[in-house]
XYZ file of C-alpha atoms in Angstrom:
579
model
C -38.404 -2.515 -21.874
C -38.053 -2.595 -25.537
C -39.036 0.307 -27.805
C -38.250 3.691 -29.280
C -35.380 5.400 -28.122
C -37.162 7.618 -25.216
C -33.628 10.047 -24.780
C -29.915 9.560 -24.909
C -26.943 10.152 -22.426
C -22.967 9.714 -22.822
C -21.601 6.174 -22.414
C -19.505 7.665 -19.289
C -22.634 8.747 -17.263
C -24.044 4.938 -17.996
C -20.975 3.850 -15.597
C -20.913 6.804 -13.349
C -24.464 8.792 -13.399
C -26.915 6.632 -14.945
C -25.882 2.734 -14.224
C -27.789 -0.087 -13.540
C -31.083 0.392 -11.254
C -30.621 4.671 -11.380
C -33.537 6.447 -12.310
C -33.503 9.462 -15.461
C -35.663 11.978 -16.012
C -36.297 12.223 -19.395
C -38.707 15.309 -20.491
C -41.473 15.204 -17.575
C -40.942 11.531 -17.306
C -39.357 8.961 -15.257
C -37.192 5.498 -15.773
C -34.770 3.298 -14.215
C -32.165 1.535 -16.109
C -32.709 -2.344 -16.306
C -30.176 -4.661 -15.411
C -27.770 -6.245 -17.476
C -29.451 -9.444 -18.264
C -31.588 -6.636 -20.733
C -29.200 -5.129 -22.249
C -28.551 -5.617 -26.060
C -25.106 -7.241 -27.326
C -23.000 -4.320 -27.949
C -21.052 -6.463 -30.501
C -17.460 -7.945 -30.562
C -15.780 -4.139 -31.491
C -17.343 -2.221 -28.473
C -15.705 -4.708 -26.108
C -12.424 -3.431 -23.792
C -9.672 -5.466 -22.173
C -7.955 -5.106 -18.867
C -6.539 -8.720 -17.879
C -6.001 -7.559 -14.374
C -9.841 -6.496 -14.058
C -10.718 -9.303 -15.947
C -8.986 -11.941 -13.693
C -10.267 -10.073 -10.540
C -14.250 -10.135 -11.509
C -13.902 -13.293 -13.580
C -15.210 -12.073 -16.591
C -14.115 -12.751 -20.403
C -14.465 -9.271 -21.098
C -15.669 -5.926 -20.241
C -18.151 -3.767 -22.528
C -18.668 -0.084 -23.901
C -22.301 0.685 -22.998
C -24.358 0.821 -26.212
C -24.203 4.332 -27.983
C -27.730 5.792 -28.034
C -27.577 6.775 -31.511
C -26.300 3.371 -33.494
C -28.152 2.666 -35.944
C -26.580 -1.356 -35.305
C -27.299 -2.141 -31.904
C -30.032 -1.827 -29.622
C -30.063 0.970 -26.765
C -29.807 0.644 -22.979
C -33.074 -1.100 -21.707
C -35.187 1.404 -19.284
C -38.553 0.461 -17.221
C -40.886 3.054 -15.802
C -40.278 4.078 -12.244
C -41.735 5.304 -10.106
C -44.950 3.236 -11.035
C -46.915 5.998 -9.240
C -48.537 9.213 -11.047
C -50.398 11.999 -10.150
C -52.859 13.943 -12.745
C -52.060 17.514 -12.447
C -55.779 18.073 -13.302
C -57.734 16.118 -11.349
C -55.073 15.163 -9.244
C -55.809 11.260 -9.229
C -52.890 9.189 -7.584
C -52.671 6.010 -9.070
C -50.415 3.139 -10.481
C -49.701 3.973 -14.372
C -51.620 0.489 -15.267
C -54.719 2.148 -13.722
C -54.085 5.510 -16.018
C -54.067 3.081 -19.052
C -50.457 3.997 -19.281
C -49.053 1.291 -22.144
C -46.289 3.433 -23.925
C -44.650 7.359 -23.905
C -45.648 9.740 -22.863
C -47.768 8.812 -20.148
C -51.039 10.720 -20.316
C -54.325 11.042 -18.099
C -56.854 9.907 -20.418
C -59.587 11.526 -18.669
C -57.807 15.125 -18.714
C -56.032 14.078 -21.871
C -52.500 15.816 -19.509
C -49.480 14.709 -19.008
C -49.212 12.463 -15.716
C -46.229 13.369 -13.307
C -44.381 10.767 -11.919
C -44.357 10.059 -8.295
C -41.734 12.964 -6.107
C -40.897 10.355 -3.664
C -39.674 6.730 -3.152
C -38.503 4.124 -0.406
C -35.205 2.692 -0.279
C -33.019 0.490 2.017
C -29.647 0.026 2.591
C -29.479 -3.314 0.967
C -30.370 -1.767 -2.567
C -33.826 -2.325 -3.007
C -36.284 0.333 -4.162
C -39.730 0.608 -4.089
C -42.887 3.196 -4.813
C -43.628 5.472 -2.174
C -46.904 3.679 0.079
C -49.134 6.228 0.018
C -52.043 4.374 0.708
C -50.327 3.083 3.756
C -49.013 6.588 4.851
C -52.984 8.205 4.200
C -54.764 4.755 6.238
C -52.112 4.330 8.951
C -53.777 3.308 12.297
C -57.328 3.441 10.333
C -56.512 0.959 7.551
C -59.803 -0.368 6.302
C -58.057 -3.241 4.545
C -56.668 -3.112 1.400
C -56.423 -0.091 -1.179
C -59.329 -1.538 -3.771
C -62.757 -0.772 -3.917
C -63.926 3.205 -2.556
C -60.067 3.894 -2.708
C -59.248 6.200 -4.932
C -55.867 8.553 -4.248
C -55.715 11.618 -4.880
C -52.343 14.292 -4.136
C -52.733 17.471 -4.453
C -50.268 20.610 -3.528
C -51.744 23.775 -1.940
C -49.376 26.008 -2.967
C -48.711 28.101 -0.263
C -45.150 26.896 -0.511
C -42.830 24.464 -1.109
C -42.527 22.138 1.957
C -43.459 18.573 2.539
C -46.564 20.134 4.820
C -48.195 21.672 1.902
C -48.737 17.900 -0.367
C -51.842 16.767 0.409
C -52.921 13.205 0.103
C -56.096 11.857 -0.062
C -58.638 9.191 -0.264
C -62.405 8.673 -1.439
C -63.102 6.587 1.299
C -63.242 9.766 3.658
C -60.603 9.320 5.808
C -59.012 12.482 7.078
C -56.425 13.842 4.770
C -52.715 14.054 5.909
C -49.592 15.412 4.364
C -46.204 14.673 4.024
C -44.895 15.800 6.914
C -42.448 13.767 8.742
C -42.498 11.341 6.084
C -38.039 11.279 5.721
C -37.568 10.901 9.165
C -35.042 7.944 9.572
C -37.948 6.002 11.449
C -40.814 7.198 10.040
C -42.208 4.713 7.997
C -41.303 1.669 11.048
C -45.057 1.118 11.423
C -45.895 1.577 7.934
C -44.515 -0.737 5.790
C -41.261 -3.215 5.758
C -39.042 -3.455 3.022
C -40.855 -5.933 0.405
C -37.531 -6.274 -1.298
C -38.093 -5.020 -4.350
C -35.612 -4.796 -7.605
C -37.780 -3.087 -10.617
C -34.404 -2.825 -12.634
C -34.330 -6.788 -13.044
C -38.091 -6.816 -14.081
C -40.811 -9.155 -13.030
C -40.847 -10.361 -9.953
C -36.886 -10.436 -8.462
C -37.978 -9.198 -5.044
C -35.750 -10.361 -2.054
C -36.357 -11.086 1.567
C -35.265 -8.152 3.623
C -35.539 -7.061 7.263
C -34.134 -3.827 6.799
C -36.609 -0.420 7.155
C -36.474 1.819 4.156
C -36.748 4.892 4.552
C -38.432 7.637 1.881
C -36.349 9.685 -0.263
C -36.824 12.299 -2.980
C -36.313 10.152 -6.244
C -34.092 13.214 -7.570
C -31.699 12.354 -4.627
C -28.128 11.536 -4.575
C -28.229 9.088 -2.066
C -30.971 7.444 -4.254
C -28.044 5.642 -6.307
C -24.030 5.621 -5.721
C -22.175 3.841 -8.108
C -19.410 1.207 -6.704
C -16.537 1.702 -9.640
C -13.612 -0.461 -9.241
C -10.544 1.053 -11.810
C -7.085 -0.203 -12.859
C -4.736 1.844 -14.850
C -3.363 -0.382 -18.080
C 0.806 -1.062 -17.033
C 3.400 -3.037 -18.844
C 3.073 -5.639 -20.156
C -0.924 -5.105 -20.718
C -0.181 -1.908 -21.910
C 1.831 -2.556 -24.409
C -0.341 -2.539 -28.440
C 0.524 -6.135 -29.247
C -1.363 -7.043 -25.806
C -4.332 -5.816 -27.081
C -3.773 -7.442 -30.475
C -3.698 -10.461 -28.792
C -7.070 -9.955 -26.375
C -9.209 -8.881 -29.974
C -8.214 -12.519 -31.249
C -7.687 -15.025 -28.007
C -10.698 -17.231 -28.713
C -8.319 -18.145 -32.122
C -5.282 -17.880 -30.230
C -5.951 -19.839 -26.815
C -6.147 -23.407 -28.094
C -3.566 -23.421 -30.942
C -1.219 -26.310 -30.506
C 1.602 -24.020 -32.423
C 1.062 -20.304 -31.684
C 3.338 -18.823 -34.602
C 1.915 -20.997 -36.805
C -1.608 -20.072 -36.130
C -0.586 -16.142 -36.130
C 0.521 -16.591 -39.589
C -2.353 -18.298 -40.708
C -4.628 -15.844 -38.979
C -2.161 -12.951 -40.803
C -2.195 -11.097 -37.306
C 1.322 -9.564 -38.510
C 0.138 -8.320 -42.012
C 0.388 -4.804 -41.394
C 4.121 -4.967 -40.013
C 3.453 -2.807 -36.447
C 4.620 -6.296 -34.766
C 6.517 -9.359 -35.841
C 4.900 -12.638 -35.650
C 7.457 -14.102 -33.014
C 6.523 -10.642 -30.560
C 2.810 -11.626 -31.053
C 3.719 -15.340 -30.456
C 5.352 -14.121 -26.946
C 2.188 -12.058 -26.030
C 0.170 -15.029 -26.600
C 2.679 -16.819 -23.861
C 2.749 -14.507 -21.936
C -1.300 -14.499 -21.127
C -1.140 -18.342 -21.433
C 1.026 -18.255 -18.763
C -1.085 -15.488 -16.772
C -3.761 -17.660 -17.158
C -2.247 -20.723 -15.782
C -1.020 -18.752 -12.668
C -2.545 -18.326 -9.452
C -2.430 -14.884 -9.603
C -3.427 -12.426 -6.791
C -5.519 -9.744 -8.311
C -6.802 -8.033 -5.017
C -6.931 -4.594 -4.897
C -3.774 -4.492 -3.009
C -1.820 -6.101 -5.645
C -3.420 -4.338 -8.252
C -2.038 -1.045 -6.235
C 1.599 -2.394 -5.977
C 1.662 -3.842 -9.453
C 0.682 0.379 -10.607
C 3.065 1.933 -8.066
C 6.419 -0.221 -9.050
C 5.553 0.861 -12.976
C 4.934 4.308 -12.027
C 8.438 4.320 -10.659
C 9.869 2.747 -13.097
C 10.732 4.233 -16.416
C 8.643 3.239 -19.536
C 9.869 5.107 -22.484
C 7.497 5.002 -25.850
C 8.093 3.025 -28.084
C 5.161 2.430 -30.308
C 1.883 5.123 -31.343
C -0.861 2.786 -29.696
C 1.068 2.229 -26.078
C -1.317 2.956 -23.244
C 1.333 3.573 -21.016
C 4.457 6.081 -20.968
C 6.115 7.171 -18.262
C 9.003 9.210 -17.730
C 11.355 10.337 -14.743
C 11.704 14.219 -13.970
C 14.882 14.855 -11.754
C 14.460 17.371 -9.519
C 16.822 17.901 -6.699
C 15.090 21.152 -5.020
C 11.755 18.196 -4.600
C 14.442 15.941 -2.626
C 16.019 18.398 -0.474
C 12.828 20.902 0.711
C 10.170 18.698 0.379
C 11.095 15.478 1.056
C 9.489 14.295 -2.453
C 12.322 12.063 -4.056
C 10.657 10.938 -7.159
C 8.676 12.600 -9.969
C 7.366 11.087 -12.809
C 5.772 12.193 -16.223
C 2.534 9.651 -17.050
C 2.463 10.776 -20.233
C -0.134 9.035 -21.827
C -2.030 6.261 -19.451
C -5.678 4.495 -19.996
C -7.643 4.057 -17.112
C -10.641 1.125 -17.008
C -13.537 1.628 -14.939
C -16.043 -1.290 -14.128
C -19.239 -0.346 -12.705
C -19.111 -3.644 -10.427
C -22.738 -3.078 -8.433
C -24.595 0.193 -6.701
C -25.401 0.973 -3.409
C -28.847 3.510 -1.931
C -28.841 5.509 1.291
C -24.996 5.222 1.838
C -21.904 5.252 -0.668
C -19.564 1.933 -1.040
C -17.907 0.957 1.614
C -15.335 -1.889 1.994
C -17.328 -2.080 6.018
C -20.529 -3.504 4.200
C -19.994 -5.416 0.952
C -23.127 -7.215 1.209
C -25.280 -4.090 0.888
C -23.891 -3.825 -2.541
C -26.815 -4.320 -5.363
C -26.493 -6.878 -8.039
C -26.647 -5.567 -11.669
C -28.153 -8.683 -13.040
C -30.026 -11.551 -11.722
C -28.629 -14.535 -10.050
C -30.194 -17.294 -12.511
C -28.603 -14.859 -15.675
C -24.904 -14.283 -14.908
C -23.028 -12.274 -17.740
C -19.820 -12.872 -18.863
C -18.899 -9.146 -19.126
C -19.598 -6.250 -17.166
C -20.348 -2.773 -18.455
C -17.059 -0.186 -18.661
C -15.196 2.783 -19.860
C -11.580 4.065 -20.747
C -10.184 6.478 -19.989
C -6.858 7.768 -21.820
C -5.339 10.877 -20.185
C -1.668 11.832 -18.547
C -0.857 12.482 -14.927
C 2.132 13.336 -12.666
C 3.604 10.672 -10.028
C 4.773 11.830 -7.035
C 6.755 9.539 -4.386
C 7.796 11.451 -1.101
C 10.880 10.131 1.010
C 10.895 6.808 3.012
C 13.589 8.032 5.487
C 11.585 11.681 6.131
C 8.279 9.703 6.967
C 9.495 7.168 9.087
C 11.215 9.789 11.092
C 7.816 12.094 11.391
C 5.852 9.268 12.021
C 7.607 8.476 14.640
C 6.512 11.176 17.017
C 4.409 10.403 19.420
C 1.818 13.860 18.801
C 1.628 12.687 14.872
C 0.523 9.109 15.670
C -2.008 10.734 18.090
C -3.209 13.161 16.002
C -4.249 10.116 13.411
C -5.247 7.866 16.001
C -8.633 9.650 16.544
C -9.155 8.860 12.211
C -7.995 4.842 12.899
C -10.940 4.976 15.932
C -13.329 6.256 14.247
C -11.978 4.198 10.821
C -12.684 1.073 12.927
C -15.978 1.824 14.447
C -17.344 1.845 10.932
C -16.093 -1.643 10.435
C -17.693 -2.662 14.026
C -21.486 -1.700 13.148
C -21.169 -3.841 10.367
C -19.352 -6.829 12.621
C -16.318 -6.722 9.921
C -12.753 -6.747 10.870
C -11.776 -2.815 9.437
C -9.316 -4.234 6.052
C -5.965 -1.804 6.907
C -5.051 0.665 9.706
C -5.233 4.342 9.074
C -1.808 5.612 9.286
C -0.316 9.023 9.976
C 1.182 8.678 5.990
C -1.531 7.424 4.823
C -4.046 10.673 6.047
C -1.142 12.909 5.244
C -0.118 11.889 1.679
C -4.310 11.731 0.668
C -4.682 15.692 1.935
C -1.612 15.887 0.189
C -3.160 14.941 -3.462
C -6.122 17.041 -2.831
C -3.936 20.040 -2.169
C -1.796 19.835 -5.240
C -5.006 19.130 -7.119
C -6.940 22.101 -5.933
C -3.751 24.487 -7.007
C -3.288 22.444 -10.276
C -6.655 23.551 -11.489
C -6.173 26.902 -11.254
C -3.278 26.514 -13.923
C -3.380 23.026 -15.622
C -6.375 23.908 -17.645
C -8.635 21.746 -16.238
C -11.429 22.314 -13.535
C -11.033 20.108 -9.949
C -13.791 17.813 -11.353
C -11.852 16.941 -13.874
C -8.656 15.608 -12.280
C -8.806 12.792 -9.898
C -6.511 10.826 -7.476
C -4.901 7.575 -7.042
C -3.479 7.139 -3.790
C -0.600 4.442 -3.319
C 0.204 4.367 0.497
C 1.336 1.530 2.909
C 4.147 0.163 4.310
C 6.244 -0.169 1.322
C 4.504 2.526 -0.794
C 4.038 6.444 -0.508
C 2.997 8.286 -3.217
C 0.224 9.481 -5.466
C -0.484 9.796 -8.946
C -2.587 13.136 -9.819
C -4.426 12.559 -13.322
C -6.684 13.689 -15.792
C -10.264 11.705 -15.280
C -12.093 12.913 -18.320
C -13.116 10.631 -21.269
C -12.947 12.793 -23.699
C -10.227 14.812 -25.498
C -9.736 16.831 -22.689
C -7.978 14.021 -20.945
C -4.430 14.732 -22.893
C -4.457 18.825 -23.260
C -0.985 18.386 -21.507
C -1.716 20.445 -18.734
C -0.593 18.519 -16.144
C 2.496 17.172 -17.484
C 3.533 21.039 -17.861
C 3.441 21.513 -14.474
C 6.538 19.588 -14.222
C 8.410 20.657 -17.598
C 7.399 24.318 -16.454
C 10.083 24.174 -13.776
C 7.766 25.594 -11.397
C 6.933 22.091 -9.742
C 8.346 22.953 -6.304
C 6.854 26.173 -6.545
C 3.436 24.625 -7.288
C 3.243 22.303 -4.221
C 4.516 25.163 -2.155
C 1.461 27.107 -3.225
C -0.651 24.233 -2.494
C 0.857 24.121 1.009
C 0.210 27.479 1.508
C -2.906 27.910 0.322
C -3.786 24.292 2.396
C -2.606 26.569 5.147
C -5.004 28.620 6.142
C -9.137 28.155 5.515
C -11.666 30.711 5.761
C -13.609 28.062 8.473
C -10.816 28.760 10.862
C -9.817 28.645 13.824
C -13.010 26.471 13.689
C -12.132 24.147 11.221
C -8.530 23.289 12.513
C -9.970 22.956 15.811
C -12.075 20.245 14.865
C -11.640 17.280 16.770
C -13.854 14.613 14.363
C -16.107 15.894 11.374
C -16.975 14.368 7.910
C -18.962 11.182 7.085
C -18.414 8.599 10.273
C -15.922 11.299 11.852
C -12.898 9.976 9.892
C -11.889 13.941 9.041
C -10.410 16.128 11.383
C -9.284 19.797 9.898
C -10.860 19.411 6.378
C -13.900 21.433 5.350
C -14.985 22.601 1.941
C -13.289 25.869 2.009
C -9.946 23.982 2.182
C -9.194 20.358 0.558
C -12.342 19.042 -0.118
C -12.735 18.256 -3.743
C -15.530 16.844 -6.209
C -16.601 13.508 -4.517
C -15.322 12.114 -8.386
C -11.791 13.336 -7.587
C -11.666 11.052 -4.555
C -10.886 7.478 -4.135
C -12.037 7.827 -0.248
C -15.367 9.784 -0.705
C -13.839 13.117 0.811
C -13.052 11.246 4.016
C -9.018 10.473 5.858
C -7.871 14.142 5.452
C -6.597 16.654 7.789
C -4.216 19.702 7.248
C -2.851 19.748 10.426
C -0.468 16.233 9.172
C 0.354 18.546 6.480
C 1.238 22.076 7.466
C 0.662 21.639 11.675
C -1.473 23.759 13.785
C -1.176 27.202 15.563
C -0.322 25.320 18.459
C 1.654 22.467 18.139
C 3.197 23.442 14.403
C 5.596 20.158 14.516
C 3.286 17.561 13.768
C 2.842 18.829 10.002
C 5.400 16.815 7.578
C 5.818 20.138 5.730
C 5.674 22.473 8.608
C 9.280 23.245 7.683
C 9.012 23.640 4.059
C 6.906 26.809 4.748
């Protein structure tokens, strides 16, 4: 795993793009990042805090990924996979350790070319990976036993064009030749091979029992890796500078019998941004936290966010995380039923990459298939993060207005089909489904993806590069809309304008509108169950779709109908008057 730096990346695509157990393609090679028992120690001043993260995982800490280009710490740890190659030359198929491979670049060293990595790869749904088994594929039914002596592979394409029919594989033991064809059908390798379990990113030999089938994927694939994020946006009081003061210095802090005495003596107050007696209370204050039997579910976490977005948290010092501002706005109130608007200012968002998933994204249904970034015996006491530090806009629509519309018999229908089909994910797992999908709760997420889609055609920023965070139940209703990139683009102040433009109702009119109509219809109104498990009904990609990075729910628990109604029953939509 160790060596010369082989390529770089940013530190947000190690979280988001590149994480634990994904594969890169660097140059005309292949690798998959190694787990975290691998990776270097990033040092004491790449480390982040976010107490509420922090209690949830049970971690000290939480960790930049290493910067590819210091010069003081080690990079990210890669191994090479796939382990197959193919000699464009001779067109041998064969492990890497039977090329001679030892180092980069790999190389045929009878052609003296460079060897292409394997196209393909087998995956299950509990997160396990493995090469593709050709020999098994080539010698199924006819399987002379074992793939050693007289067996030598050999994949070739014919060129006459680009489908699975046209690679060849091959064997020197005379059996017939057969292609790829048929090779990603769901069941197509059940009398092949089984899942052997396999976890190259740990290294050596981590392998797991497993009784699921995998099934063969292009190792380019999306669905090869998803990354399960888990986020928390900083609030009072762990926003606040002196918070942070505190988290660089607790192992000197946690223990001392007097706290003010040992801030003095540790000079934490030298340069005069915070008395010793406010850094004495922080330290208190997390003492206390610690103490506590504190309910960090995501649920709380949610509540915690939503009472100090409504709240008003002025500025007060250059290095606060957190400011946010009321907007009054009596037009909101009185034609769309939105009764509280807030500036976010300045916020910092933490991301955790917590595990991964292959075949199907994260789902609350199926925790278990969920893929460890380490291995059990070597449990960190960190996991690997980013921050984000942007501004957003709060939006909290009116309790009294929903109750009423959700009250109708037609709306709770119309987002009854959602909750069915919500649950029936839960049941093929044999998990109880962890909320009910509500008419509010459907409504107010197509809601955010309509005001994001018209914010990006005049905030400045593209779709991909705003994201939600949805804050529905029975005692919430909003959203927060919010910049999700992690660089200086993140504060331009485009979103906050829409607000201090004066143009806000104007804005979520136009997203109304535009939410409307779609160029799918009357198709994609009509449509009684669509998306990933049916749990859209009128949503589509010419509509409200958006970037699957702009969505806490995967682009799923959105139709336009609880928004603006339908051609046919026009009532049911919360803002079927407003237009």
């Amino acid at each position: 795993m160790r060596g010369k730096p082989i390529g770089g990346v940013r530190r947000a695509q190690l979280i988001t793009t590149y994480g634990v157990g994904s594969m890169i393609a660097v140059g005309g090679e292949s690798f998959m990042v190694a787990g975290l028992d691998h990776w270097p120690d990033s040092g004491d001043d790449q480390s982040l805090q976010e107490r509420r993260l922090e209690r949830e995982f049970r971690v000290s800490r939480f960790r930049l990924p290493p910067a590819s280009d210091s010069d003081r710490y080690g990079d990210v740890p890669v191994v090479r996979f796939p382990d197959y190659h193919s000699c464009p030359q001779c067109h041998r198929l064969a492990r890497a350790r039977e090329f001679g491979v030892s180092r980069s670049p790999a190389k045929c060293r009878t052609c003296d070319r460079d060897l292409v990595p394997s196209r393909f790869v087998v995956c299950c749904p509990n997160g396990h990976i493995d090469d593709f088994p050709y020999f098994n594929w080539l010698h199924k039914g006819t399987a002379p036993g074992g793939s050693g002596t007289g067996h030598r592979l050999a994949l070739k394409a014919t060129g006459r064009s680009a489908s699975l029919g046209d690679i060849e594989i091959s064997c020197a033991c005379g059996v017939r030749p057969v292609t790829m064809e048929g090779a990603f059908g769901k069941w197509a390798l059940r009398k092949v091979v089984t899942c052997d379990g396999r976890r190259p990113w740990l290294g050596g030999d981590f392998s797991q029992e497993c009784a699921e089938l995998p099934r063969a994927m292009q190792r380019g694939a999306s669905g090869v890796w998803f990354a399960d994020i888990r986020s928390a946006i900083s609030i009072p009081p762990w926003s606040e500078g002196v918070q942070r003061l505190v988290a660089r210095n607790w192992n000197g802090l946690r223990d001392a019998p007097d706290v003010l005495d040992r801030v003095r003596e540790m000079r934490l107050d030298r340069d005069g941004r915070y008395s010793a007696q406010e850094i004495a209370q922080a330290v208190e204050r997390r003492r206390a936290d610690e103490a506590g039997e504190v309910d960090h579910s995501v649920t709380a976490l949610k509540t915690d966010e939503y009472q100090a977005l409504c709240r008003s948290t002025e500025e007060r010092s250059r290095d606060q995380d957190f400011v946010c501002e009321p907007w009054p706005d009596d037009a909101l109130a009185a034609e769309l039923a939105i009764d509280r608007v807030m500036r976010v200012k300045r916020l910092r968002e933490v991301r955790v990459l917590q595990g991964f998933t292959r075949l199907n994204p994260p789902s609350p249904a199926a925790p278990r298939q969920r893929a460890s970034l380490h291995s059990e015996e070597n449990r960190p006491d960190w996991l690997p993060a980013v921050e984000v530090i942007g501004e957003g806009v709060f939006l909290r629509l009116s309790e009294s207005r929903l109750a009423e519309w959700e009250s109708r018999e037609e709306v709770r229908a119309r987002a009854s089909v959602i909750d069915v089909a919500y649950r029936d994910r839960f049941a093929r797992f044999d998990a109880a489904p962890d909320r009910d999908i509500t008419p509010r709760a459907v409504m107010i997420h197509t809601l955010a993806h309509a005001v994001i889609n018209e914010w990006s055609l005049g905030s400045g920023y593209p779709a991909a590069s705003l994201r939600e965070r949805l804050y529905v139940s029975d005692t919430m209703a909003g959203f927060l809309v919010y910049t999700a990139t992690s660089d200086s683009a993140g504060s331009l102040g485009g979103i906050v304008a829409q607000v201090e433009s004066g143009n806000l109702a104007g804005s979520i009119r136009a997203a109304l509108e535009r939410a409307s109509w779609c160029s799918a219809d009357p198709l994609c109104m009509e449509t009684f169950a669509g998306g990933s498990d049916n749990l859209n009904r009128a949503a589509c990609h010419a509509c409200v779709l958006l970037p699957e990075t702009s969505c806490e729910e995967f682009n799923t628990l959105l139709d336009r109908a609880l928004l603006v109604g339908t051609p046919d029953t026009p009532d049911i939509g919360f803002f079927a008057k407003a237009l």
